[in-house]
Amino acid sequence: MAIHQNNRLIGKAVIYFALSAAITWYFIYCGASLYHFDMQKMLLSCSIAGAKWGIQILAALMMLKDKRWLFINRIGFTCYVGSCVLLPFCFGPLRNILPGNAFLLSLIAAVLLMIVLYYRSVRYCEISIIWFFSWLACLATAITLQLTVVFHVF
């Protein structure tokens, strides 16, 4: 792939992941009461959400060679779209009507959409389906950590 094309993909990926991080933090901030206004829990939650993407980015940089930036750009878009699905919860009327349910429903919708988009990214980039299953493993681990360490559900 040409250097100019890679630079474009890198720039877009950085923008996607930066916007996603900002939106995700805003979502967590809007749900602060669900974290009992504990800033450490909120930061941990955001870190766990970001770590699953960081692992995939690092793996792509190390293993994908020519397709790395195309793939990172596509999963960056996946991450960004998933974060955008969280935004409706951030608006007062919805948050005030169904505080807990809106938070959970936003998360479920975001995860389901990201699963589909991540799979499509793997297929589009013509890389091994193992990438999809490794991301699902990261996702399952992140959800488990959120439920146990952050929210103490189990």
mmCIF file of N, CA, C and O in Angstrom, residues 1 32 37 72 75 94 99 114 117 141:
data_model
loop_
_atom_site.group_PDB
_atom_site.id
_atom_site.type_symbol
_atom_site.label_atom_id
_atom_site.label_comp_id
_atom_site.label_asym_id
_atom_site.label_seq_id
_atom_site.Cartn_x
_atom_site.Cartn_y
_atom_site.Cartn_z
ATOM 1 N N MET A 1 0.849 -1.168 0.000
ATOM 2 C CA MET A 1 0.000 0.000 0.000
ATOM 3 C C MET A 1 0.898 1.237 0.000
ATOM 4 O O MET A 1 1.912 1.281 0.678
ATOM 5 N N ALA A 32 -22.417 8.429 35.952
ATOM 6 C CA ALA A 32 -21.607 8.460 37.180
ATOM 7 C C ALA A 32 -22.336 7.913 38.402
ATOM 8 O O ALA A 32 -21.726 7.278 39.262
ATOM 9 N N PHE A 37 -20.472 7.586 41.779
ATOM 10 C CA PHE A 37 -19.645 8.787 41.654
ATOM 11 C C PHE A 37 -18.187 8.534 42.060
ATOM 12 O O PHE A 37 -17.500 9.425 42.521
ATOM 13 N N ILE A 72 -6.644 -1.642 11.149
ATOM 14 C CA ILE A 72 -6.750 -0.746 12.303
ATOM 15 C C ILE A 72 -7.729 0.382 12.008
ATOM 16 O O ILE A 72 -8.519 0.769 12.874
ATOM 17 N N ILE A 75 -11.282 -1.189 12.286
ATOM 18 C CA ILE A 75 -11.738 -1.450 13.658
ATOM 19 C C ILE A 75 -11.861 -0.130 14.431
ATOM 20 O O ILE A 75 -12.649 -0.046 15.366
ATOM 21 N N LEU A 94 -33.906 10.662 28.345
ATOM 22 C CA LEU A 94 -33.799 9.200 28.333
ATOM 23 C C LEU A 94 -33.149 8.703 29.618
ATOM 24 O O LEU A 94 -33.608 7.742 30.228
ATOM 25 N N PRO A 99 -32.988 5.272 34.058
ATOM 26 C CA PRO A 99 -31.566 5.445 34.340
ATOM 27 C C PRO A 99 -30.727 4.177 34.189
ATOM 28 O O PRO A 99 -29.760 4.161 33.462
ATOM 29 N N MET A 114 -21.034 -3.601 17.281
ATOM 30 C CA MET A 114 -19.592 -3.754 17.102
ATOM 31 C C MET A 114 -19.212 -5.177 16.718
ATOM 32 O O MET A 114 -18.271 -5.381 15.938
ATOM 33 N N LEU A 117 -19.847 -5.320 12.978
ATOM 34 C CA LEU A 117 -18.881 -4.514 12.234
ATOM 35 C C LEU A 117 -17.468 -5.074 12.319
ATOM 36 O O LEU A 117 -16.713 -5.012 11.352
ATOM 37 N N THR A 141 -13.786 -10.970 28.041
ATOM 38 C CA THR A 141 -12.943 -10.664 29.200
ATOM 39 C C THR A 141 -13.267 -9.270 29.735
ATOM 40 O O THR A 141 -13.402 -9.079 30.952
#
